[in-house]
Short mmCIF file of C-alpha atoms in Angstrom, two decimals:
data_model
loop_
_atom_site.label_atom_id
_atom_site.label_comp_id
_atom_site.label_asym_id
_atom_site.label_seq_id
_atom_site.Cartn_x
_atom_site.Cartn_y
_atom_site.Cartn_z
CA UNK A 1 -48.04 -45.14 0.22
CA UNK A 2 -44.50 -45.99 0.82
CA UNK A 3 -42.22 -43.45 2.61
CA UNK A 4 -40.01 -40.69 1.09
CA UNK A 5 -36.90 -42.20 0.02
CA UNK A 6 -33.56 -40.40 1.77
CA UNK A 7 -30.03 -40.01 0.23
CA UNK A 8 -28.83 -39.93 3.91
CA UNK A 9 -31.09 -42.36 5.89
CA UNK A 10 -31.66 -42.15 9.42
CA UNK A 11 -32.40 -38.91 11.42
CA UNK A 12 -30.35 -40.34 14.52
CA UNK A 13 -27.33 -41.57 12.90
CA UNK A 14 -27.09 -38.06 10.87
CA UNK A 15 -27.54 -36.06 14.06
CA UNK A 16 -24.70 -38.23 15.38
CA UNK A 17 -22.49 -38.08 12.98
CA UNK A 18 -23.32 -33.78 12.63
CA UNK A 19 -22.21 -33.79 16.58
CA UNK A 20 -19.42 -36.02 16.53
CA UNK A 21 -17.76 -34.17 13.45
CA UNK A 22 -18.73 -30.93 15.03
CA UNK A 23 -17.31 -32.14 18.57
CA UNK A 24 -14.25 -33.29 17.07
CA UNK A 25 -13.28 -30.38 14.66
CA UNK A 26 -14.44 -27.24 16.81
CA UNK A 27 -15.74 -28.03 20.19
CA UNK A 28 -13.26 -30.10 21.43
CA UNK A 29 -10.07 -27.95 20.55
CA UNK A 30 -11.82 -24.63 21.85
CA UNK A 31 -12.47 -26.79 24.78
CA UNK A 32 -8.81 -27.59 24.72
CA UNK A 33 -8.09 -23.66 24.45
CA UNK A 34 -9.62 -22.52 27.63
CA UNK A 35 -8.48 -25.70 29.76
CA UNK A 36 -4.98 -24.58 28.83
CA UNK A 37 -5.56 -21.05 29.94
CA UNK A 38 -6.81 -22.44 33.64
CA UNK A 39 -3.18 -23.24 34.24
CA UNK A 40 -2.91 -19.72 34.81
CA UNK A 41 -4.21 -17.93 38.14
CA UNK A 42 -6.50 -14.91 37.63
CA UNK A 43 -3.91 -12.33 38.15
CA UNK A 44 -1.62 -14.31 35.31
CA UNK A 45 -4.18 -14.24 33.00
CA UNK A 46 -5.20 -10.42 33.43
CA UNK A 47 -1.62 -9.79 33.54
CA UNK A 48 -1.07 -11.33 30.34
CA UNK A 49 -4.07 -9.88 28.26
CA UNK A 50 -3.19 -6.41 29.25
CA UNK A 51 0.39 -5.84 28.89
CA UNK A 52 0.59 -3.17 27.03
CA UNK A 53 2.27 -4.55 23.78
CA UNK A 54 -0.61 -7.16 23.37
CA UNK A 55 -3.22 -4.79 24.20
CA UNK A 56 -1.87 -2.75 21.10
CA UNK A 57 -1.90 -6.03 18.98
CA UNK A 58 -5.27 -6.41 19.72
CA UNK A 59 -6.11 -2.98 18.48
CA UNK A 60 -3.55 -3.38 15.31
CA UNK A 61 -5.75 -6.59 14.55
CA UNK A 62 -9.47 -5.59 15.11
CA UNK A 63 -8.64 -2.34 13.43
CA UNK A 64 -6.78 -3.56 10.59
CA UNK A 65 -9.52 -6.20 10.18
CA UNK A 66 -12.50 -4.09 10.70
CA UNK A 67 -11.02 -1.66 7.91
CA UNK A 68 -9.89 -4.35 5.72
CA UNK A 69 -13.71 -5.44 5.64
CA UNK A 70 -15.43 -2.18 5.15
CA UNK A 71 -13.11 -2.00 1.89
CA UNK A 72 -14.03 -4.85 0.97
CA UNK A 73 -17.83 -4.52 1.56
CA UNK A 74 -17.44 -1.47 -0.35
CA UNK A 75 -15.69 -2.25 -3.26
CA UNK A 76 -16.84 -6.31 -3.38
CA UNK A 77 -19.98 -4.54 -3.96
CA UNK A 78 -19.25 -2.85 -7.08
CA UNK A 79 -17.14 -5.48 -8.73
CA UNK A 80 -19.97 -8.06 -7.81
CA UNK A 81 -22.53 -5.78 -9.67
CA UNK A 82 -20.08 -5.39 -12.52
CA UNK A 83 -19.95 -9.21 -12.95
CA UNK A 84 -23.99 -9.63 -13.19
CA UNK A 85 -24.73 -6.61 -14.76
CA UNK A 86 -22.05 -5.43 -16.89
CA UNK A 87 -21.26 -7.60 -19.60
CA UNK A 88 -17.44 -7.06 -21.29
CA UNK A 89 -14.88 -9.03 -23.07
CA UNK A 90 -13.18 -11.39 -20.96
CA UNK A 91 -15.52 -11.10 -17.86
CA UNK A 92 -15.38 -15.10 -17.43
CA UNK A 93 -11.59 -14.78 -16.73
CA UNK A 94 -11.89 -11.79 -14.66
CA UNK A 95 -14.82 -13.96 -12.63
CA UNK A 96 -12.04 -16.35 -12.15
CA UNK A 97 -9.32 -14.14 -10.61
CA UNK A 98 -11.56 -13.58 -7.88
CA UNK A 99 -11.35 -16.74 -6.19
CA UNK A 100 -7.30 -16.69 -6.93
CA UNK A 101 -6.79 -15.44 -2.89
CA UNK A 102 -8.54 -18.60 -1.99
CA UNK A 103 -5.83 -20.90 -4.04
CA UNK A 104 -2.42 -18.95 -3.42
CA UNK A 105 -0.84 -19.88 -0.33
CA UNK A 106 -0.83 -16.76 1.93
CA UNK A 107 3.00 -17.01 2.65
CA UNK A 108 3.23 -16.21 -1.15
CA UNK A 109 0.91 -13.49 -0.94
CA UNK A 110 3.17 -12.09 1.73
CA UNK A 111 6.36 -11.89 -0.23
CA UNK A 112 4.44 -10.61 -3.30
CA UNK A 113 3.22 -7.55 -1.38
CA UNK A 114 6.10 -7.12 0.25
CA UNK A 115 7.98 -6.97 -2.57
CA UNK A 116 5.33 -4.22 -4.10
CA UNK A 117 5.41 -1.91 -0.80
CA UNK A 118 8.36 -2.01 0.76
CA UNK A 119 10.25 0.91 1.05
CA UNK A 120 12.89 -1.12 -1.58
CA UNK A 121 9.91 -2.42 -3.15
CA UNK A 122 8.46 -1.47 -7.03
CA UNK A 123 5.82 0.66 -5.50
CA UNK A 124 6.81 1.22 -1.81
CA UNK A 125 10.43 2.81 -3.21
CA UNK A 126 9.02 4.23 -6.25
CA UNK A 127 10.70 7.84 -5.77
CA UNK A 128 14.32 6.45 -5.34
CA UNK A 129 13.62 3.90 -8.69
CA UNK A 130 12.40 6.98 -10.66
CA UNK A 131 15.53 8.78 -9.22
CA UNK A 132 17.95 5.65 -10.06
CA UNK A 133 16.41 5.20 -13.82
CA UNK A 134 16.39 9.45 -14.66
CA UNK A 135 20.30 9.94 -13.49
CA UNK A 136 20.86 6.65 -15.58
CA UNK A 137 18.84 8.02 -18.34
CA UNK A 138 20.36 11.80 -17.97
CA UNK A 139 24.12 9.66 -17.73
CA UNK A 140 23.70 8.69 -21.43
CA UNK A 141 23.39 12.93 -22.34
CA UNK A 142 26.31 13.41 -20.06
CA UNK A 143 24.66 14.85 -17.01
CA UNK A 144 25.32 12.19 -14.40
CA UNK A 145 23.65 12.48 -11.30
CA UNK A 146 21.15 15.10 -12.21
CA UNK A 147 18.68 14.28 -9.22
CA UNK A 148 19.99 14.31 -5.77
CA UNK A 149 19.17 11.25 -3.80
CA UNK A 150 16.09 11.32 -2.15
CA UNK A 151 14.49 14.42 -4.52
CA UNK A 152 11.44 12.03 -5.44
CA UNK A 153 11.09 10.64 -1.91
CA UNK A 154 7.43 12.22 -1.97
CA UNK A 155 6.78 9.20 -4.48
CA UNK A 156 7.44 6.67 -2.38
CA UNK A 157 4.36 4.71 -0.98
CA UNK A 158 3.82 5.68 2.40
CA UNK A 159 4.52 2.54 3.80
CA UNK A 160 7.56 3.19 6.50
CA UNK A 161 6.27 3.67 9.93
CA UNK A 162 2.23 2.64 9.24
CA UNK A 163 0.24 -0.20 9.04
CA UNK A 164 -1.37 0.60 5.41
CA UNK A 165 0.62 -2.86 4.21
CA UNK A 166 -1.07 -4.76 6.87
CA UNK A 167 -4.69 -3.90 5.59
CA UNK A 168 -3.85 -3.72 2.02
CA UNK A 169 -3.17 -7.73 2.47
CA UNK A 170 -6.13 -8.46 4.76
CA UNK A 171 -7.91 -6.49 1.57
CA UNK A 172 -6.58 -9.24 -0.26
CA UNK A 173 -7.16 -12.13 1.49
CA UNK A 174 -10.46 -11.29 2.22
CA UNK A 175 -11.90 -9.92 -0.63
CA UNK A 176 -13.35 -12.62 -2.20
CA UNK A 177 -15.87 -13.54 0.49
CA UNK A 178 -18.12 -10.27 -0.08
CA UNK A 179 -18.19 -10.97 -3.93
CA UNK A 180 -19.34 -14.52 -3.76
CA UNK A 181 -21.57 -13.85 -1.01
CA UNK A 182 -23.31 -11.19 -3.23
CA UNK A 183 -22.84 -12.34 -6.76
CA UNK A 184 -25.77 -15.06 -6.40
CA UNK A 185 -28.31 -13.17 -4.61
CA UNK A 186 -27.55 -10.48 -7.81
CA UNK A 187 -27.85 -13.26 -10.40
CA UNK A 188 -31.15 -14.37 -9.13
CA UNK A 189 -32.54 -10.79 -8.60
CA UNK A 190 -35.71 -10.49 -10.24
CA UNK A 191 -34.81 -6.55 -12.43
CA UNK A 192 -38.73 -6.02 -12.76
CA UNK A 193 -38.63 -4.38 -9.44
CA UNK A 194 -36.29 -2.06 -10.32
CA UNK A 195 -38.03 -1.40 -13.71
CA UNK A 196 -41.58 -0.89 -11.40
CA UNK A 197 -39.56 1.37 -9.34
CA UNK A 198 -37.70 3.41 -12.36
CA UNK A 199 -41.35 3.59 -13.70
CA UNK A 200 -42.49 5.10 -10.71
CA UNK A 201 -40.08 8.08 -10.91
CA UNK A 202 -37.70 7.13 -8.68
CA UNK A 203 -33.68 7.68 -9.54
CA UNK A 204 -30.75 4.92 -9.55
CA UNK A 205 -29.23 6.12 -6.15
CA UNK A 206 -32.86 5.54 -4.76
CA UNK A 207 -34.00 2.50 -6.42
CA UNK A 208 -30.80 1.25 -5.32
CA UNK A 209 -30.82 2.61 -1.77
CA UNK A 210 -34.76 1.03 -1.11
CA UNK A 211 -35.22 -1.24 -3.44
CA UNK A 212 -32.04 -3.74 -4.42
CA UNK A 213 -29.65 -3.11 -1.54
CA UNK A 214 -32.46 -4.51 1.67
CA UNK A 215 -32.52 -7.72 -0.56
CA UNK A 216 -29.01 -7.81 -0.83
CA UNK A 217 -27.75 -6.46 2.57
CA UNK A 218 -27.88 -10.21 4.47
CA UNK A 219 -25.75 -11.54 1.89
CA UNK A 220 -23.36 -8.62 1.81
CA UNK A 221 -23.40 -8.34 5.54
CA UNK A 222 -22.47 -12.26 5.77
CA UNK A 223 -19.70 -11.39 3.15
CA UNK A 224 -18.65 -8.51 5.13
CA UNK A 225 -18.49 -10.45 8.81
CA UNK A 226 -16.62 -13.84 6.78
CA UNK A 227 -14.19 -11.09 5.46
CA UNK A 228 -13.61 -9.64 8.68
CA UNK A 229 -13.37 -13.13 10.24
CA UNK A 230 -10.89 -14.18 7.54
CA UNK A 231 -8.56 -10.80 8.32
CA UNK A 232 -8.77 -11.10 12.18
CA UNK A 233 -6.86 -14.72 12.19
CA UNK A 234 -4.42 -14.07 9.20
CA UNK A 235 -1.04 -14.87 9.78
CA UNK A 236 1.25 -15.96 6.71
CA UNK A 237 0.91 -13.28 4.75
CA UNK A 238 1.01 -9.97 7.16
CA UNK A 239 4.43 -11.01 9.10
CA UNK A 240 5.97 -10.88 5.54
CA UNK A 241 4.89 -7.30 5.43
CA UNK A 242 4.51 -6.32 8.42
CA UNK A 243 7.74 -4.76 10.67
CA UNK A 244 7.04 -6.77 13.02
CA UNK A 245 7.66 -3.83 15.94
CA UNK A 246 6.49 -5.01 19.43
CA UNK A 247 3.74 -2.43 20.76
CA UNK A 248 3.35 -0.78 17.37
CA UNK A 249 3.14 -3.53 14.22
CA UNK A 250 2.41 -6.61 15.82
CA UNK A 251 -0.80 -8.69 14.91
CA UNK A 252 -2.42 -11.12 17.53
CA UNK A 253 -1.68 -14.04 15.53
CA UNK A 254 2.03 -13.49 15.66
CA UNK A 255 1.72 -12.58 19.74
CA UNK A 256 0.45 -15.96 20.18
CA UNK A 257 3.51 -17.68 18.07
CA UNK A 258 5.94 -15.50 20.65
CA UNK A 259 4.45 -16.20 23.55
CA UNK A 260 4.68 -20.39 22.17
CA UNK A 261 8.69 -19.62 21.25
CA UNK A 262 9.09 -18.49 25.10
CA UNK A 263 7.58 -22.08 26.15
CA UNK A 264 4.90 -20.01 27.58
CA UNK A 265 2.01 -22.02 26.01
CA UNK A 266 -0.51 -20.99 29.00
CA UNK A 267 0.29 -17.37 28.11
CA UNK A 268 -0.17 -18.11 24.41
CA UNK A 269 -3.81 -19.92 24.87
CA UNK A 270 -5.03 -16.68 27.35
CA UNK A 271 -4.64 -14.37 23.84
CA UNK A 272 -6.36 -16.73 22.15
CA UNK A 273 -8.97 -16.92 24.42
CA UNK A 274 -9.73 -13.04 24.46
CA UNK A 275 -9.58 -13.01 20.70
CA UNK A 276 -11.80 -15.69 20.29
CA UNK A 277 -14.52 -14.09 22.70
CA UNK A 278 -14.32 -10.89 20.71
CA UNK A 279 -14.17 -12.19 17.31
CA UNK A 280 -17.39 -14.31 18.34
CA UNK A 281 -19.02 -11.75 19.85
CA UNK A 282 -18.61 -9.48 17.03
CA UNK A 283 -20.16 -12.52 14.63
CA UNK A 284 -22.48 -12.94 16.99
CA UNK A 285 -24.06 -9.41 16.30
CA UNK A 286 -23.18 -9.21 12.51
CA UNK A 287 -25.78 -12.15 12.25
CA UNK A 288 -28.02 -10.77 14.97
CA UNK A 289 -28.68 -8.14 12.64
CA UNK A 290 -28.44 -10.57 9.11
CA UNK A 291 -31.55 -12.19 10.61
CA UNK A 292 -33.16 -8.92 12.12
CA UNK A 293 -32.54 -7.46 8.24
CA UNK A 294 -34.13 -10.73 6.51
CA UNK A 295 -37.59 -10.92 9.29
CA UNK A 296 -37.69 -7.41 8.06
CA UNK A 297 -37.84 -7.79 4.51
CA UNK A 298 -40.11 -10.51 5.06
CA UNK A 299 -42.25 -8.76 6.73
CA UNK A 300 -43.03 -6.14 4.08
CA UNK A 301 -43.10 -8.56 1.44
#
């Protein structure tokens, strides 16, 4: 009987080529990463990671990040089950939309949501636009000026001296990952185990709680740790946003692009380092527990 035929032959050559690409593309530059940081002496390097005003972009980045992904595991949730379950007019197109953070450039998405929430923005200024287009409208009835400046303040978004921007974009950015890790596991969901567990007395929140959501949860926890992943290295879209204040609204990312405008590229690659070592530990044990969650549900099976 003659052998299996392959569509890539050759177990060696693959493996090669799998090692080589991986070598080339991630290995080799992360490599690069912590040669660079040996330049420094020990004391350099714990100098640099803990001066104060990178410690606090660490915490602006992981925080932002991990809050930008609970949203999004939250809400990617619902608008996944919307799109399997719920059918309405025009769902295709609204399917569509959510892969539109993956196309626009993220510069772009920075200047669009800056332009929404700063405090001159459409939404971030709202109060003084509402006070501008009343005294204009009150003008035409003769009583110019009928709002003092400032009287709808309470309107405005509260944007000025917070980091609510920052995470709205990571939102953003990273909100398609839990939807389209979800969406397929939901499409392929078999609903007569809901209807056995409906039949067996038990209400939505529970048939939902032991029933769908263990058979979904490694998807949506993959969704959840790609979103977070995502947020953690953006760059192009929060500086837009962002103040940009040393020690209070700085992200990692934009640390690392200071410390490379100084000519202090050793400095740079030592916050890289530390942010790559927590953003793989972090992954690390997001899929310790995807694969602890799947052995478990196929062990009850």
């Amino acid at each position: 009987m003659a052998g299996a035929r392959k569509v890539i032959p050759g177990f060696r050559l693959t493996l090669g080529y799998t090692l080589f690409y991986l070598s080339l593309l991630v290995l080799i530059p992360l490599a690069a990463l912590v040669l660079k940081t040996t330049q420094l002496s020990w004391s350099e390097f714990v100098a640099t990671i803990t001066d104060p005003v990178v410690v606090a972009a660490y915490q602006l980045t992981f925080g932002a990040a991990a809050l930008a992904a609970i949203v999004n595991g939250l809400f990617g949730l619902i608008v996944a089950w919307v799109l399997v379950r719920e059918p309405f007019p025009g769902r295709r197109y609204f399917d569509a939309l959510i892969d539109f953070p993956f196309a626009l450039p993220t510069a772009v998405a920075g200047i669009t949501f800056s332009n929404l929430y700063l405090t001159d923005g459409w939404i971030g200024g709202f109060g003084d636009h509402a006070v501008t287009f009343l005294n204009g409208l009150a003008g035409h009835f003769g009583h110019p000026n009928a709002l003092s400046a400032g009287a709808l303040s309470w309107l405005d978004f509260p944007y000025s001296n917070t980091n609510t921007g920052i995470v709205i974009v990571l939102i953003f950015v990273g909100f398609p990952f839990v939807v389209r890790s979800v969406q397929p596991v939901l499409q392929e969901w078999d609903p007569q185990y809901e209807q056995a567990a409906y039949s067996l007395g038990a209400s939505g929140a529970t048939t939902f709680r032991r029933v769908i959501f263990p058979e979904i949860f490694p998807a949506w926890l993959s969704g959840v740790a790609l979103a977070f992943a995502r947020a953690i290295g953006e760059y192009g879209s929060v500086i837009f946003i962002a103040s940009n204040i040393p020690g209070k609204s700085q992200i990692v990312p934009l640390q690392i692009v200071t410390k490379l405008d100084e000519f202090e590229p050793a400095q740079a690659t030592a916050i890289g380092v530390v942010l790559l070592f927590f953003s793989l530990l972090i992954l690390l044990g997001i899929n310790g527990i995807e694969t602890w969650s799947r052995r478990r549900s196929q062990a009850a099976v």
